[in-house]
Amino acid sequence: MSKVTVVGAGNVGATVANVLAHKDLVREIVLLDIKGDFAKGKSLDSFQQAPIDYYSTRMTGSEDYADTADSDIVVITAGIPRRPGMSRDDLISTNANIVSTVTKSIMQYSKNPIIIVVSNPLDVMTYAAQEASGLPDTQVFGMAGILDTARYRAFLAMELEVSPKDIQAMLLGGHGDTMVPLPRYTTVAGIPITELVAEDRLNEIVERTKKGGGELVKLMGTSAWYAPGAAAAQMVAAIVRDEDRIFPCCAKLNGEYGLKDIFLGVPVKLGKGGIKQVLELKLDEAEMALMKESAEHVKAVIDVYKNM
Ligand SMILES: NC(=O)C1=CN([C@@H]2O[C@H](COP(=O)(O)OP(=O)(O)OC[C@H]3O[C@@H](n4cnc5c(N)ncnc54)[C@H](O)[C@@H]3O)[C@@H](O)[C@H]2O)C=CC1
Ligand SMILES: O=C([O-])CC(=O)C(=O)O
């Protein structure tokens, strides 16, 4: 049974830990935060749910990295969330420093963890975590695509009045307004979405998906946590169970899609050890152009990070 550390016990981190504990898959979760006893309180509250919801996963809170020693998987959610009017990229100056510091502290106590990054701007923070950890590409990746496709699938379920269970979709690109939902790879119980939703309406749903994070920031004054937390927990589960799930994740590209030295959302096979394979879809010209545009945007933010 694995040990999982979640860094950042705020809205997303506490949700990742709580959802993961409910899956009863790992022996121990350590929730770490710099905010005094905050993580201790969150984890105690969460563990007091165990007798009610019937799981065994232990959860402890800490502000001391020694307690994270020998973690198999680390989820980094530390950092500030955006407020209305901000873009995810506006968080870079604060969060790059936090993510790099957190990663180095983790590496002092865990030799060979898998790191899943959640902090924003996601693609660049994943780049920063890999640089700070020195871990192989297969072991450092980011959570965004599961969330973004979940939003897309939820909007389609609302549109068609069908169960979200029956909607399958794929999405590429950066975790920002340039993300690339793929209607050609979207089905409802195997039926191509293009047969069920008119092109104009589908475009509106794609546009709403791209701005899905911002829609919630506007409604709540801070960013989302239920779906993001569940998405990160699903990635941990796929690794612990060695499921070989195919998920869109933010992964290092080494020539796939004609791109290098970048972390970007692509379909990967996720199981024991992390990313087992990056899948290269046969994109048409329009899809490839959107992917390229998204990559250029992420590259520009990586350059900002490199010059910090
Ligand atoms: N990748 C994605 O799809 C998503 C990413 N996010 C991002 O996740 C991050 C966290 O969001 P929330 O949980 O809503 O924020 P939050 O403010 O509720 O929690 C963040 C926590 O990080 C802690 N923290 C800050 N610096 C730290 C450090 N050096 N070491 C340990 N802990 C530290 C804070 O004390 C706070 O408790 C944000 O950057 C947000 O933009 C949020 C939702 C989705
Ligand atoms: O929108 C944000 O800032 C948080 C996030 O990445 C999301 O919910 O997609």
XYZ file of C-alpha atoms and ligand atoms in Angstrom:
361
model
C 0.000 0.000 0.000
C 1.327 3.413 -0.982
C 2.091 6.598 0.864
C 0.777 9.762 -0.748
C 1.665 13.326 0.219
C -0.529 16.252 -0.769
C 1.212 19.614 -0.467
C -1.165 22.517 0.128
C -4.125 21.808 2.418
C -6.352 24.469 0.898
C -9.463 23.959 -1.200
C -7.937 21.681 -3.839
C -5.391 19.866 -1.650
C -7.876 18.975 1.074
C -10.307 17.732 -1.591
C -7.668 15.547 -3.292
C -6.842 13.988 0.088
C -10.486 13.505 1.054
C -11.550 11.984 -2.284
C -8.494 9.723 -2.335
C -9.136 8.532 1.226
C -12.678 7.576 0.183
C -11.235 5.282 -2.483
C -9.525 3.293 0.326
C -6.566 2.543 -1.927
C -3.552 3.818 -0.036
C -2.469 3.208 3.520
C -1.421 6.724 4.374
C -1.963 10.300 3.209
C 0.120 13.166 4.580
C -1.344 16.623 4.079
C 1.299 19.357 4.331
C 0.849 23.122 4.496
C 2.919 26.057 5.688
C -0.056 27.553 7.524
C 0.648 26.416 11.123
C -1.748 23.699 12.285
C -4.097 24.131 9.311
C -3.146 20.801 7.678
C -3.424 19.022 11.014
C -6.979 20.313 11.425
C -8.016 19.447 7.858
C -6.622 15.918 8.084
C -8.155 15.269 11.493
C -11.554 16.400 10.227
C -11.131 14.236 7.120
C -10.074 11.150 9.105
C -13.070 11.575 11.394
C -15.163 10.886 8.289
C -13.561 7.416 7.971
C -15.783 5.600 10.490
C -18.863 7.110 8.792
C -17.912 6.519 5.170
C -16.032 3.333 6.001
C -12.463 3.573 4.820
C -9.103 2.737 6.413
C -6.712 5.227 4.788
C -4.876 7.079 7.578
C -4.535 10.818 7.198
C -2.182 13.101 9.071
C -1.387 16.783 8.736
C 1.995 18.418 9.058
C 4.161 21.416 8.270
C 7.349 19.329 8.486
C 8.701 17.653 5.339
C 10.262 14.891 7.463
C 6.720 13.519 7.775
C 6.520 13.129 3.988
C 9.541 10.763 3.947
C 9.390 7.901 1.427
C 6.255 9.083 -0.329
C 5.403 7.107 -3.462
C 3.259 9.864 -4.946
C 3.208 13.602 -4.201
C 0.448 15.929 -5.353
C 1.459 19.601 -5.352
C -1.431 22.013 -4.897
C 0.510 24.682 -2.977
C 0.186 28.188 -4.306
C -2.275 30.986 -4.694
C -5.491 30.634 -6.709
C -6.651 33.387 -9.048
C -9.317 35.936 -8.264
C -11.875 37.414 -10.664
C -10.213 39.377 -13.459
C -6.933 37.413 -13.289
C -5.591 34.829 -15.723
C -3.817 31.697 -14.518
C -0.592 33.122 -15.970
C -0.829 36.063 -13.553
C 0.002 33.596 -10.750
C 3.445 32.736 -12.114
C 5.620 35.072 -10.057
C 4.231 33.793 -6.741
C 3.634 30.167 -7.614
C 6.879 29.379 -9.492
C 8.818 30.081 -6.341
C 6.417 28.059 -4.185
C 6.389 25.041 -6.528
C 10.188 24.971 -6.892
C 10.730 25.279 -3.123
C 8.113 22.634 -2.333
C 9.590 20.215 -4.901
C 13.119 20.586 -3.531
C 11.867 19.992 0.024
C 9.981 16.888 -1.090
C 13.096 15.510 -2.815
C 15.083 15.800 0.418
C 12.908 13.125 1.986
C 11.599 10.992 -0.902
C 14.135 9.525 -3.316
C 12.024 8.536 -6.256
C 8.456 9.829 -6.011
C 5.924 10.420 -8.746
C 4.917 14.093 -8.694
C 1.533 15.302 -9.898
C 1.359 19.085 -10.185
C -1.914 20.987 -9.804
C -0.737 24.550 -9.033
C -1.230 27.163 -11.760
C -0.203 28.164 -14.344
C -0.282 24.389 -14.655
C 1.883 23.598 -17.681
C 4.660 25.906 -16.516
C 4.481 24.794 -12.884
C 4.879 21.198 -14.069
C 7.944 22.281 -16.033
C 9.287 23.951 -12.854
C 8.639 20.859 -10.723
C 10.497 18.626 -13.116
C 13.421 21.001 -13.233
C 13.554 21.240 -9.428
C 13.194 17.479 -8.906
C 15.459 16.135 -11.650
C 13.057 13.180 -11.925
C 12.411 11.430 -15.263
C 9.699 12.768 -17.580
C 7.581 9.711 -16.836
C 7.357 10.651 -13.150
C 6.445 14.347 -13.250
C 3.211 15.454 -14.867
C 0.285 17.762 -14.328
C -3.458 17.520 -13.751
C -5.614 19.567 -16.106
C -7.006 17.500 -18.968
C -9.162 15.242 -16.796
C -10.755 18.358 -15.322
C -11.129 20.152 -18.642
C -12.672 17.120 -20.352
C -14.932 16.609 -17.326
C -16.256 20.144 -17.767
C -16.798 19.529 -21.463
C -18.526 16.210 -20.716
C -20.684 17.807 -18.024
C -21.789 20.588 -20.399
C -22.628 17.997 -23.061
C -24.584 15.909 -20.534
C -26.568 19.033 -19.611
C -27.176 19.830 -23.279
C -28.331 16.346 -24.254
C -30.009 15.476 -20.942
C -28.062 12.223 -20.739
C -25.869 10.738 -18.043
C -22.373 12.203 -17.941
C -21.203 8.580 -17.614
C -21.914 8.015 -21.281
C -19.846 10.896 -22.604
C -16.265 10.229 -23.672
C -13.983 12.980 -24.863
C -10.382 13.955 -25.524
C -8.707 17.315 -25.302
C -5.217 18.641 -26.004
C -3.073 21.675 -25.284
C -2.328 23.979 -22.391
C -4.535 24.475 -19.342
C -5.723 27.906 -20.375
C -8.115 29.564 -22.755
C -6.156 28.076 -25.701
C -6.939 24.470 -24.699
C -8.157 22.308 -27.573
C -11.304 20.200 -26.955
C -11.672 17.709 -29.815
C -15.241 17.181 -31.114
C -13.869 14.597 -33.582
C -12.817 12.503 -30.568
C -16.057 13.019 -28.588
C -18.760 10.357 -28.396
C -21.975 9.663 -26.500
C -22.191 5.918 -25.850
C -20.143 5.464 -29.009
C -22.232 7.871 -31.115
C -20.162 10.711 -32.608
C -21.122 13.995 -30.934
C -21.341 15.629 -34.360
C -24.444 13.489 -35.045
C -26.167 14.733 -31.886
C -25.289 18.410 -31.492
C -25.336 21.010 -34.275
C -21.975 22.524 -35.185
C -22.787 26.043 -33.927
C -24.033 24.784 -30.582
C -21.031 22.461 -30.230
C -18.724 25.409 -30.831
C -20.483 27.314 -28.041
C -19.966 24.382 -25.667
C -16.297 24.139 -26.665
C -15.888 27.866 -25.966
C -17.607 27.535 -22.579
C -15.241 24.629 -21.744
C -12.170 26.684 -22.596
C -13.283 29.357 -20.147
C -14.719 26.871 -17.635
C -12.234 27.731 -14.881
C -12.865 31.458 -15.283
C -16.646 30.930 -15.140
C -16.243 29.419 -11.664
C -13.782 32.088 -10.494
C -16.369 34.695 -11.424
C -19.128 32.854 -9.560
C -17.142 32.082 -6.404
C -14.414 34.729 -6.128
C -11.795 31.959 -6.040
C -11.154 28.929 -8.230
C -12.769 25.509 -8.277
C -11.886 22.534 -6.069
C -14.397 19.646 -6.188
C -13.771 18.538 -9.772
C -10.057 19.475 -9.673
C -9.574 17.488 -6.455
C -11.429 14.464 -7.832
C -9.397 14.622 -11.050
C -6.063 14.537 -9.230
C -7.296 11.690 -7.007
C -8.292 9.749 -10.136
C -4.732 10.071 -11.444
C -3.329 8.778 -8.148
C -5.745 5.838 -8.266
C -4.722 4.918 -11.821
C -1.084 4.793 -10.726
C -1.657 2.887 -7.488
C -3.902 0.330 -9.220
C -1.599 0.177 -12.274
C -4.689 0.649 -14.405
C -3.175 1.822 -17.697
C -5.931 4.424 -17.990
C -5.865 6.741 -20.985
C -6.197 10.284 -19.681
C -5.350 13.707 -21.031
C -2.499 14.872 -18.773
C 0.130 17.575 -18.893
C 3.234 15.664 -19.990
C 6.737 16.455 -21.193
C 6.911 16.241 -24.982
C 10.029 14.963 -26.708
C 9.125 15.375 -30.356
C 5.510 14.193 -30.135
C 3.203 16.575 -32.026
C 6.400 18.176 -33.369
C 7.092 19.735 -29.942
C 10.053 19.625 -27.545
C 11.094 21.170 -24.219
C 7.487 21.777 -23.217
C 4.869 20.316 -20.901
C 1.448 20.231 -22.569
C -1.849 18.374 -22.378
C -1.823 15.139 -24.390
C -3.364 11.677 -24.008
C -1.137 9.404 -21.926
C -1.274 5.872 -20.582
C -1.148 6.137 -16.795
C -0.234 3.253 -14.504
C 2.497 1.928 -12.237
C 5.546 4.187 -12.389
C 3.592 7.077 -13.933
C 3.333 7.805 -17.655
C 3.896 4.625 -19.656
C 3.219 6.165 -23.043
C 2.347 9.465 -24.716
C -0.271 8.846 -27.393
C 0.019 10.800 -30.619
C -3.343 11.429 -32.273
C -3.623 11.871 -36.026
C -4.804 15.464 -36.002
C -6.315 17.179 -38.999
C -4.943 20.527 -40.176
C -7.310 22.666 -38.102
C -6.714 20.656 -34.909
C -2.946 20.794 -35.422
C -3.091 24.570 -35.914
C -4.967 24.960 -32.599
C -2.474 22.672 -30.842
C 0.389 24.745 -32.233
C -1.226 27.990 -31.066
C -1.730 26.555 -27.582
C 1.893 25.329 -27.464
C 3.160 28.758 -28.510
C 1.215 30.349 -25.677
C 2.620 27.882 -23.113
C 6.162 28.290 -24.517
C 5.924 32.043 -24.012
C 4.998 31.548 -20.349
C 7.808 28.977 -19.940
C 10.157 31.652 -21.274
C 8.875 34.072 -18.625
C 9.625 31.385 -16.017
C 13.109 30.738 -17.423
C 13.929 34.447 -17.227
C 12.708 34.844 -13.648
N -4.587 22.339 -12.512
C -5.847 22.659 -12.323
O -6.710 22.256 -13.088
C -6.254 23.489 -11.156
C -5.311 24.222 -10.490
N -5.653 24.971 -9.400
C -4.568 25.682 -8.722
O -4.262 24.997 -7.510
C -3.682 25.916 -6.580
C -4.365 25.783 -5.223
O -5.689 26.245 -5.301
P -6.619 26.270 -3.986
O -6.446 24.995 -3.256
O -7.953 26.700 -4.388
O -5.922 27.435 -3.137
P -5.991 27.647 -1.557
O -5.555 29.032 -1.295
O -7.300 27.190 -1.033
O -4.881 26.629 -1.002
C -3.541 26.761 -1.300
C -2.750 26.294 -0.077
O -1.363 26.287 -0.412
C -0.683 26.603 0.792
N 0.684 27.009 0.506
C 1.136 28.177 -0.023
N 2.472 28.155 -0.094
C 2.876 26.962 0.379
C 4.136 26.350 0.549
N 5.277 26.976 0.222
N 4.192 25.114 1.070
C 3.060 24.469 1.439
N 1.828 24.990 1.290
C 1.747 26.223 0.770
C -1.521 27.722 1.401
O -1.219 27.903 2.783
C -2.930 27.217 1.132
O -3.444 26.481 2.238
C -3.812 27.284 -7.242
O -2.585 27.658 -7.833
C -4.873 27.079 -8.290
O -4.771 27.998 -9.349
C -6.926 25.018 -8.949
C -7.916 24.311 -9.583
C -7.664 23.535 -10.762
O -9.442 28.531 -13.136
C -8.527 28.468 -12.302
O -7.796 29.401 -11.983
C -8.308 27.157 -11.606
C -8.226 26.119 -12.645
O -7.190 25.923 -13.244
C -9.479 25.533 -13.100
O -10.455 25.477 -12.354
O -9.502 25.109 -14.259
